[in-house]
Each structure stands twice: as structure tokens, then as C-alpha cells.
CSV table of C-alpha atoms in Angstrom, one decimal:
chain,number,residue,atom,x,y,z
A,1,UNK,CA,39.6,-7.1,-13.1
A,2,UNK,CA,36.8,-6.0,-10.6
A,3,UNK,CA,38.5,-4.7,-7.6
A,4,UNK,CA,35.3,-6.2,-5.6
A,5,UNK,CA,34.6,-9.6,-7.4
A,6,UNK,CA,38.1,-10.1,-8.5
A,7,UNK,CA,36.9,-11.6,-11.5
A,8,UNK,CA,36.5,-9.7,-15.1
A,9,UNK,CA,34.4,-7.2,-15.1
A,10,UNK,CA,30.9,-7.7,-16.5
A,11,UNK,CA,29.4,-4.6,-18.0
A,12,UNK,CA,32.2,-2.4,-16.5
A,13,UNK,CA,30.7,0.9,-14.8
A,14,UNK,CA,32.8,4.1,-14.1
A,15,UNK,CA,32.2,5.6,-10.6
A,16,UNK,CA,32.3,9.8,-11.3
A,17,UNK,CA,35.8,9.0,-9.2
A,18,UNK,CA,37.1,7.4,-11.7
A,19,UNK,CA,37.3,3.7,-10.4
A,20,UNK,CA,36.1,1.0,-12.6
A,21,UNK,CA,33.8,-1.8,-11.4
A,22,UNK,CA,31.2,-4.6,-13.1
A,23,UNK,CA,27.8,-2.8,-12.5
A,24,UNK,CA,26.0,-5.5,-10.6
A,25,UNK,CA,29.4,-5.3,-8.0
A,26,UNK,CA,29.3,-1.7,-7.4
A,27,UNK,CA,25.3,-1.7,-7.4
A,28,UNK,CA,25.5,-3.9,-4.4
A,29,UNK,CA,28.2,-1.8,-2.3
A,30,UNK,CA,25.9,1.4,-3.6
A,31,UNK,CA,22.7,-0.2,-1.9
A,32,UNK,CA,24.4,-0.8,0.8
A,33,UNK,CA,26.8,2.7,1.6
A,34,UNK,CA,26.8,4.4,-1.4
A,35,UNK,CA,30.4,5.0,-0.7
A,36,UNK,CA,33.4,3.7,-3.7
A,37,UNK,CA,34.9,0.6,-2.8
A,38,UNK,CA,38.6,2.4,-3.7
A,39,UNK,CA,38.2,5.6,-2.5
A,40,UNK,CA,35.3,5.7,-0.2
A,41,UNK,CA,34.1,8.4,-2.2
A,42,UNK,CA,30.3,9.0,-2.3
A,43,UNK,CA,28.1,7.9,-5.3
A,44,UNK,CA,25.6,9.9,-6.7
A,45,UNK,CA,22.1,8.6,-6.2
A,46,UNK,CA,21.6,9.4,-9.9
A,47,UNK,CA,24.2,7.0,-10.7
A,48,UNK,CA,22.3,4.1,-10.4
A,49,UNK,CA,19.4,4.8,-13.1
A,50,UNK,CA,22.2,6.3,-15.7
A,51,UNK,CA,25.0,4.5,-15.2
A,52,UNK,CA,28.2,4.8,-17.1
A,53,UNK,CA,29.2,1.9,-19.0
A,54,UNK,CA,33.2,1.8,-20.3
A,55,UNK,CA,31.4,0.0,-23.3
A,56,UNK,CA,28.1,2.0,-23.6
A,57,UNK,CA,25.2,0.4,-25.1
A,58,UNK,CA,27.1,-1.7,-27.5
A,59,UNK,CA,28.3,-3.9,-24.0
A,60,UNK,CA,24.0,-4.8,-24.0
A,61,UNK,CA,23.5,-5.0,-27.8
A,62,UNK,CA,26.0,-8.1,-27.8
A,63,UNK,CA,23.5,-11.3,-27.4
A,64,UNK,CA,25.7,-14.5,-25.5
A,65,UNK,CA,23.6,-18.2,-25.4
A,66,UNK,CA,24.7,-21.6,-24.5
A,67,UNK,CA,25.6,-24.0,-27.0
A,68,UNK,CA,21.8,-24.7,-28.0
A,69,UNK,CA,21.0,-21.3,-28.0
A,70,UNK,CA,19.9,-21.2,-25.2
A,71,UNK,CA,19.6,-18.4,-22.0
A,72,UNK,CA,18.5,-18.0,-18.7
A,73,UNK,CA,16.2,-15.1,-17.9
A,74,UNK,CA,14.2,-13.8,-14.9
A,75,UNK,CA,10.7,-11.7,-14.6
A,76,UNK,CA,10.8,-8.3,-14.0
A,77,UNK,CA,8.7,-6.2,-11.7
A,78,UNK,CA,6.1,-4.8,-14.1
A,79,UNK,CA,6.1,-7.5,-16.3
A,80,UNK,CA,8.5,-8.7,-19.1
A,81,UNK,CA,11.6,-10.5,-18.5
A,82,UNK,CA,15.6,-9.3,-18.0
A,83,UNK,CA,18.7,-12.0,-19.2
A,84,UNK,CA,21.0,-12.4,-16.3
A,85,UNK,CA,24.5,-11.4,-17.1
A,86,UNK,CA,26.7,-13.7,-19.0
A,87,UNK,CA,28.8,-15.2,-15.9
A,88,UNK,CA,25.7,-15.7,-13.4
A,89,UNK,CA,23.7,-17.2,-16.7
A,90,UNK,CA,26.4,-19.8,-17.0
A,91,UNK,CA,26.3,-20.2,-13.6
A,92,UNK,CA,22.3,-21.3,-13.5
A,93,UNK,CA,23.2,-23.3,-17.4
A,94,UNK,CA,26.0,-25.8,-15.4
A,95,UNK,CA,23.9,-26.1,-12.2
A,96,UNK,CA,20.8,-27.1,-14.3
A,97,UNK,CA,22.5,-29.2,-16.8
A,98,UNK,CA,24.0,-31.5,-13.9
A,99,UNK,CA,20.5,-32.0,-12.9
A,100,UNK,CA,20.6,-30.3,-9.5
A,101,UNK,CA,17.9,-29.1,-8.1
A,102,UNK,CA,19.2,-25.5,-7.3
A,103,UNK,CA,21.8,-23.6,-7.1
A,104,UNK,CA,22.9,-20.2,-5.5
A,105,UNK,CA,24.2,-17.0,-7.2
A,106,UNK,CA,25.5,-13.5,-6.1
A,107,UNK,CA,23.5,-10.9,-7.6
A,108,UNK,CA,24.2,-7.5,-6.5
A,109,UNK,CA,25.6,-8.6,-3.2
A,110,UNK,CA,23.0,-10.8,-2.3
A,111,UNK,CA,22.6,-14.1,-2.3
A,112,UNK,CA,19.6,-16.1,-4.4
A,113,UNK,CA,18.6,-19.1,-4.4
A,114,UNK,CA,17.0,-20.4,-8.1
A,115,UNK,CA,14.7,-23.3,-7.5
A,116,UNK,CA,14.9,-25.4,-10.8
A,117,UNK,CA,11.5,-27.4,-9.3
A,118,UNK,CA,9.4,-24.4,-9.0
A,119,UNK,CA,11.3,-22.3,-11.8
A,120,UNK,CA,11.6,-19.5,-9.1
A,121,UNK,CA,14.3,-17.3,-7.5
A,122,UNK,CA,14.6,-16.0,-4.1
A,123,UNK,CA,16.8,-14.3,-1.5
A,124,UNK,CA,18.5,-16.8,0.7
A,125,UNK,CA,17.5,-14.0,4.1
A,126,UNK,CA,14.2,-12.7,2.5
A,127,UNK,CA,12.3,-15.3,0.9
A,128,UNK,CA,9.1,-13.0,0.1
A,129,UNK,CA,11.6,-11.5,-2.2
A,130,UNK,CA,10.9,-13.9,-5.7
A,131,UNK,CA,10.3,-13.8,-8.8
A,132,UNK,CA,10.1,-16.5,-11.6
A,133,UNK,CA,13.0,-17.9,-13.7
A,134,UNK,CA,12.8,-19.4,-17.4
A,135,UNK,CA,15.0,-20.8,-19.7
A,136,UNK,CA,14.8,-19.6,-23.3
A,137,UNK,CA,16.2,-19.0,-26.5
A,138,UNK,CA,18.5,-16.4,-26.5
A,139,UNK,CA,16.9,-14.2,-29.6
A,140,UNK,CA,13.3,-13.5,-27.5
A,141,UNK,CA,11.9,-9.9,-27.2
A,142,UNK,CA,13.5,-8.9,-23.5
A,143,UNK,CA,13.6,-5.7,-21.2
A,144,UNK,CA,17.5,-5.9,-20.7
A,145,UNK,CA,20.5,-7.3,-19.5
A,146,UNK,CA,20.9,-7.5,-15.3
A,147,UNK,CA,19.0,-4.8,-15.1
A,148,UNK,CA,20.2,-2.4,-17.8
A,149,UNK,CA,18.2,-1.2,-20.7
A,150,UNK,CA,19.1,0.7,-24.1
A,151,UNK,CA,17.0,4.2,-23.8
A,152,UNK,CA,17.9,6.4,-27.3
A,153,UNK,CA,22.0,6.3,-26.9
A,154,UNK,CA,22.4,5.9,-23.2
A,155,UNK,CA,21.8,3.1,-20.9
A,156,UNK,CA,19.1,2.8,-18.2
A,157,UNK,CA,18.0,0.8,-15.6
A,158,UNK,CA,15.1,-0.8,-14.0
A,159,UNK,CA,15.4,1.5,-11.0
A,160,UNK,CA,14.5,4.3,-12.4
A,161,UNK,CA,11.8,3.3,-14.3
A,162,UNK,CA,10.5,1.6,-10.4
A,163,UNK,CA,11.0,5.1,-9.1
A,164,UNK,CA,9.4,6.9,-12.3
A,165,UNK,CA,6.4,4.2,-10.8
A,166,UNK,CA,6.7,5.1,-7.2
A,167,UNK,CA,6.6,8.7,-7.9
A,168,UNK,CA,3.5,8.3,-10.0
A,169,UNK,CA,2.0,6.2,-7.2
A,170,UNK,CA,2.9,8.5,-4.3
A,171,UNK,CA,1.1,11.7,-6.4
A,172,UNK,CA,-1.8,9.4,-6.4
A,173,UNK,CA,-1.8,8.5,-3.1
A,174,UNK,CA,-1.7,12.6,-2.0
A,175,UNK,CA,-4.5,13.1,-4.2
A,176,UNK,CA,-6.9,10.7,-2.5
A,177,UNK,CA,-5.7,12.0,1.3
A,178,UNK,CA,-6.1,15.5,0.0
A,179,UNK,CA,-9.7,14.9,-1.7
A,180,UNK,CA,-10.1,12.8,1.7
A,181,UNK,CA,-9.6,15.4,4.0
A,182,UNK,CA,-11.3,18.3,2.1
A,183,UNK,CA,-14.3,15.9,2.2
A,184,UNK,CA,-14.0,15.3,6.1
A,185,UNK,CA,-14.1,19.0,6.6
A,186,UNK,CA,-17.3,19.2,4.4
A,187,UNK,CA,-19.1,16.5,6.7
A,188,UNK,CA,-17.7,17.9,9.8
A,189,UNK,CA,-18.9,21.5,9.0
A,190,UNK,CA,-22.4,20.3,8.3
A,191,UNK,CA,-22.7,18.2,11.3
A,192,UNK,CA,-21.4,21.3,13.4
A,193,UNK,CA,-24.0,23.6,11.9
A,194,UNK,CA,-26.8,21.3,12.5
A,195,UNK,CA,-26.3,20.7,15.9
A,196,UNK,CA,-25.7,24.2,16.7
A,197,UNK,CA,-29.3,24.9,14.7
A,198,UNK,CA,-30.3,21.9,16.7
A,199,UNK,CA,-28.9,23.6,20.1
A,200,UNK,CA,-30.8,27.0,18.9
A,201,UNK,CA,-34.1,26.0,18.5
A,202,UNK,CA,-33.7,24.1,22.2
A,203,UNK,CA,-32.8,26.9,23.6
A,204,UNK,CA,-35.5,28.9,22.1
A,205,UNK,CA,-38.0,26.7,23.0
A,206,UNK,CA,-36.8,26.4,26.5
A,207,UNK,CA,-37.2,30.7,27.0
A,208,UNK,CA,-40.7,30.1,25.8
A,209,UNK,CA,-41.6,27.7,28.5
A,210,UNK,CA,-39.8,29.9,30.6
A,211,UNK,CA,-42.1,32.5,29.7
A,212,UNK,CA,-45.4,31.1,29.3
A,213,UNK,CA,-45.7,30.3,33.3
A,214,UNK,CA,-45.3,33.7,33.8
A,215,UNK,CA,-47.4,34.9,31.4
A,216,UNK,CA,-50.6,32.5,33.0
A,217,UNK,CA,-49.9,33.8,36.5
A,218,UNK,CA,-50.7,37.2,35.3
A,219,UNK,CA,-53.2,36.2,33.9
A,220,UNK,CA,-55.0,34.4,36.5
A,221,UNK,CA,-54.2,37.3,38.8
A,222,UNK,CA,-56.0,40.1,37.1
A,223,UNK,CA,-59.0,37.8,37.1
A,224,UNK,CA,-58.6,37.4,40.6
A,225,UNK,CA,-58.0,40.9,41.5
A,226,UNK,CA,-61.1,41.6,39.2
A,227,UNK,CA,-63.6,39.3,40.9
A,228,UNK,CA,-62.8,40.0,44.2
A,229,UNK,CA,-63.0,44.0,43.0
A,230,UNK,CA,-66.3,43.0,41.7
A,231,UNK,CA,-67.1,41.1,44.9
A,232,UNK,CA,-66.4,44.3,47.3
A,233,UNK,CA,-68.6,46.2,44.8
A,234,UNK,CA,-71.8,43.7,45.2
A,235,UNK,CA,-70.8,43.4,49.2
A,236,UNK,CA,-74.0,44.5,51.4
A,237,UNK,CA,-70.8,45.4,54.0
A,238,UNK,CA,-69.7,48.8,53.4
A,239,UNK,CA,-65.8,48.1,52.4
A,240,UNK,CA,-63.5,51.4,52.6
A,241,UNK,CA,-60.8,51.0,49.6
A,242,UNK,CA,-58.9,52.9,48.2
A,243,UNK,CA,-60.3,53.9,44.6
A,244,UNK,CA,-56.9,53.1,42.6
A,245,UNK,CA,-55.8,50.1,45.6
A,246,UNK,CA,-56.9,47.3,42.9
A,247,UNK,CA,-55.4,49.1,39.5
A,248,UNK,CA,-52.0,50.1,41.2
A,249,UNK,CA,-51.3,46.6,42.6
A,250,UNK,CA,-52.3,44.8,39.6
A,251,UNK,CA,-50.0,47.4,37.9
A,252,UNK,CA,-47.1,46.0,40.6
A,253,UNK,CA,-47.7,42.4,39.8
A,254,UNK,CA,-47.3,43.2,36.2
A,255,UNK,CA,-44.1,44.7,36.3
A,256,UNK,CA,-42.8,42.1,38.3
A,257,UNK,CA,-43.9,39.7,36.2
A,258,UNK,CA,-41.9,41.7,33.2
A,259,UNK,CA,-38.9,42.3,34.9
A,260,UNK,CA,-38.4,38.5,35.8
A,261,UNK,CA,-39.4,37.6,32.0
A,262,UNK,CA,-36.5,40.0,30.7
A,263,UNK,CA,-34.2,39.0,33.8
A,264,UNK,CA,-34.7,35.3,32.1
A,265,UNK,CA,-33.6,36.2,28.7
A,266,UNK,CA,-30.9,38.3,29.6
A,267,UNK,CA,-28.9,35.4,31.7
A,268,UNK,CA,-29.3,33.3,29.2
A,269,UNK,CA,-27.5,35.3,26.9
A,270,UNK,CA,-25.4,36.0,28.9
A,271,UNK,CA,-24.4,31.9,29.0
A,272,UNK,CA,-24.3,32.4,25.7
A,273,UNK,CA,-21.9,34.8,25.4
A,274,UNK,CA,-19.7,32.9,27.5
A,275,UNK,CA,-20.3,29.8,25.2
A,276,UNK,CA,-19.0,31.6,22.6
């Protein structure tokens, strides 16, 4: 008997300990602790998607019905359908047969509830958790027995084909953040490089303005300095200058317009620097 249903086993499954258990019992207490019922010893996570069965596969290849031939299966995750185990099967078969409108089973220590109405089961403290029920002939194509499946000359179950899924969908998933991000750092690079182009040419075009003032007030001076020169010259009134007065302060003016032009330019590089 199963030390945890006290009831024959079903599909007996060895622990690597040793201790013997039906495989729906001890899938429950693995969910749960992953510790052995006996011997609180821990059980491999592998154990679960290659389990050992006392029987092996022949323990699956035997087919049970009702007396019409008749049995009770329910719809697995990516499609198809999986027989419940013999005892939980006759279980549903008697509940349905009085004419009740459900009934509640233990599967895997938790408890369902299968809707004979809606032709659905659910967990009694998570009813998102569902999936649909049906009541067929025995001989139909099927996935497995309560969760076990024939793969070669060993026995499987539907867990690991759901994490041979996950691990499919999780590589997908890191793809599309990876191929996200790389493309985030494309757009961000552009966007950085224009506006610093953007910032360039402002800059550039402010230094011209900067520079075109001073460049006018020169300008205007030498013809100033010119016509009054010219002026003096024409003057009647005998003005004493200087001969080179007019040339060396135009000369001044000019160099202090260039200086303050290259003082300009070389603070604002300076800013620049420190930018950087």
C-alpha cells in the first residue's frame, strides 16, 4: 500500500531512496517539499519527468474501461487528451452514473472539482486553473495515463515536455530583448550624433555673429579715420598732425579689434573643453 494514500498503489514509483509510492501521491508531496514522505530525503528535480515505475511501461500499456467501455479523460495543455488513473476514473464513472452534478477528486494533492454540466475540471482554491473533461471509449488515440507517457522504453511525463516548451519560449523571449536593446542603442546613437551636429553648427553660427560686429566696426572706422584725414587735407585751417597720427591709430583699432575676435573663440573653446 501507499504509505501517503494508504490505498494500493497506482502506478507505483520508486523514490532514488528506495521508498515506494503511487506516482500521482508522491508528485504532490514533490510539488510541494520535494522531500520523501519516509525518510525526508530530497527528491531529484529530474525525478519528476523520468520517473521510475516498479512496473515500467507495461503499468501504462494496460488499457482499464467501465463496463461499456467506457473512460474518463481530461485535455492536456498543448492539446490532446490524458486518461485519469484507474481509481480517480472510477471515481468520476460512479459520481456521473448517479446523476450528480459533480464531484471532487484528489489529484496530486489537490483537490478538483469536475463539473458534469459544463464538462470541465477545476481546482477547488484556484479556479482559473481548468481544463475540459470528456467521457470516451477507452480504445481512442491519447497522450498518457495521469500524466505519464511511453517515450522509446522509458516513461515520461507531461512536465517535461511543458519545460522542454518553457525553455523554448524563454530562448525566444531573450532573443527579442536582446534584438530590442541592440536596436535602442542604434536609435539612441543616432539621436545623440544629431543633436550634437545640431549643437555644432549653433555654435558655429553663433562665433560668426560674434564676429561679424566686429568686423563692421572696423570697417566703419577706417572710413571714418579716412574722411576726416581727407577733411584736414582740404581744410583752409592750417592743421599740425603728425604724418603717421592717422595710420598708427587705425593700426591700434585694428589690433584691438583682432585680439577681442581671437579672445571670443578661444573661451568658447575653452567651454568646450569643459563640456567634454
Amino acid at each position: 500500500d501507499c504509505p501517503i494514500c494508504l490505498q494500493t498503489c497506482i502506478h507505483p514509483a520508486k523514490l532514488p531512496c528506495g521508498h515506494i509510492f503511487c506516482f500521482l501521491c508522491v508528485k504532490g508531496v514533490a510539488y510541494k517539499n520535494r522531500r520523501c514522505a519516509m525518510c525526508r530525503r530530497e527528491i531529484p528535480p529530474e525525478f519528476l519527468e523520468r520517473p521510475e515505475l516498479v512496473h515500467g511501461i507495461q503499468d501504462l500499456c494496460k488499457t482499464s474501461a467501465t463496463d461499456d467501455g467506457y473512460q474518463w479523460f481530461y485535455e492536456g495543455r498543448n492539446g490532446g487528451w490524458w486518461q485519469y488513473d484507474e481509481r480517480t476514473s472510477q471515481d468520476i464513472e460512479e459520481a456521473y452514473k448517479k446523476g450528480e452534478k459533480s464531484c471532487k477528486i484528489l489529484v496530486a494533492g489537490f483537490v478538483y472539482v469536475v463539473d458534469f454540466d459544463a464538462m470541465l475540471q477545476q481546482r477547488q482554491n484556484d479556479p482559473s486553473r481548468r481544463r475540459h473533461v470528456k467521457r470516451d471509449l477507452a480504445t481512442i488515440p491519447k497522450k498518457g495515463v495521469a500524466g505519464l507517457r511511453i517515450d522509446g522504453n522509458t516513461v515520461a511525463t507531461d512536465s517535461e515536455q511543458r519545460n522542454d516548451a518553457d525553455r523554448r519560449e524563454n530562448s525566444n523571449f531573450i532573443s527579442t530583448i536582446v534584438a530590442t536593446d541592440a536596436a535602442i542603442r542604434i536609435a539612441s546613437d543616432i539621436i545623440g550624433s544629431t543633436l550634437a551636429h545640431a549643437d555644432e553648427i549653433n555654435r558655429s553660427e553663433e562665433r560668426q555673429q560674434n564676429i561679424l560686429p566686429s568686423l563692421d566696426i572696423l570697417e566703419q572706422a577706417e572710413e571714418i579715420m579716412e574722411s576726416t584725414q581727407a577733411d584736414n587735407l582740404a581744410s583752409s585751417v592750417p592743421v599740425v598732425v603728425h604724418p603717421d597720427l592717422f595710420s598708427q591709430t587705425l593700426e591700434d583699432f585694428r589690433s584691438l579689434t583682432i585680439q577681442n575676435i581671437v579672445d571670443s573663440s578661444d573661451s568658447e573653446n575653452e567651454d568646450e573643453q569643459i563640456i567634454l
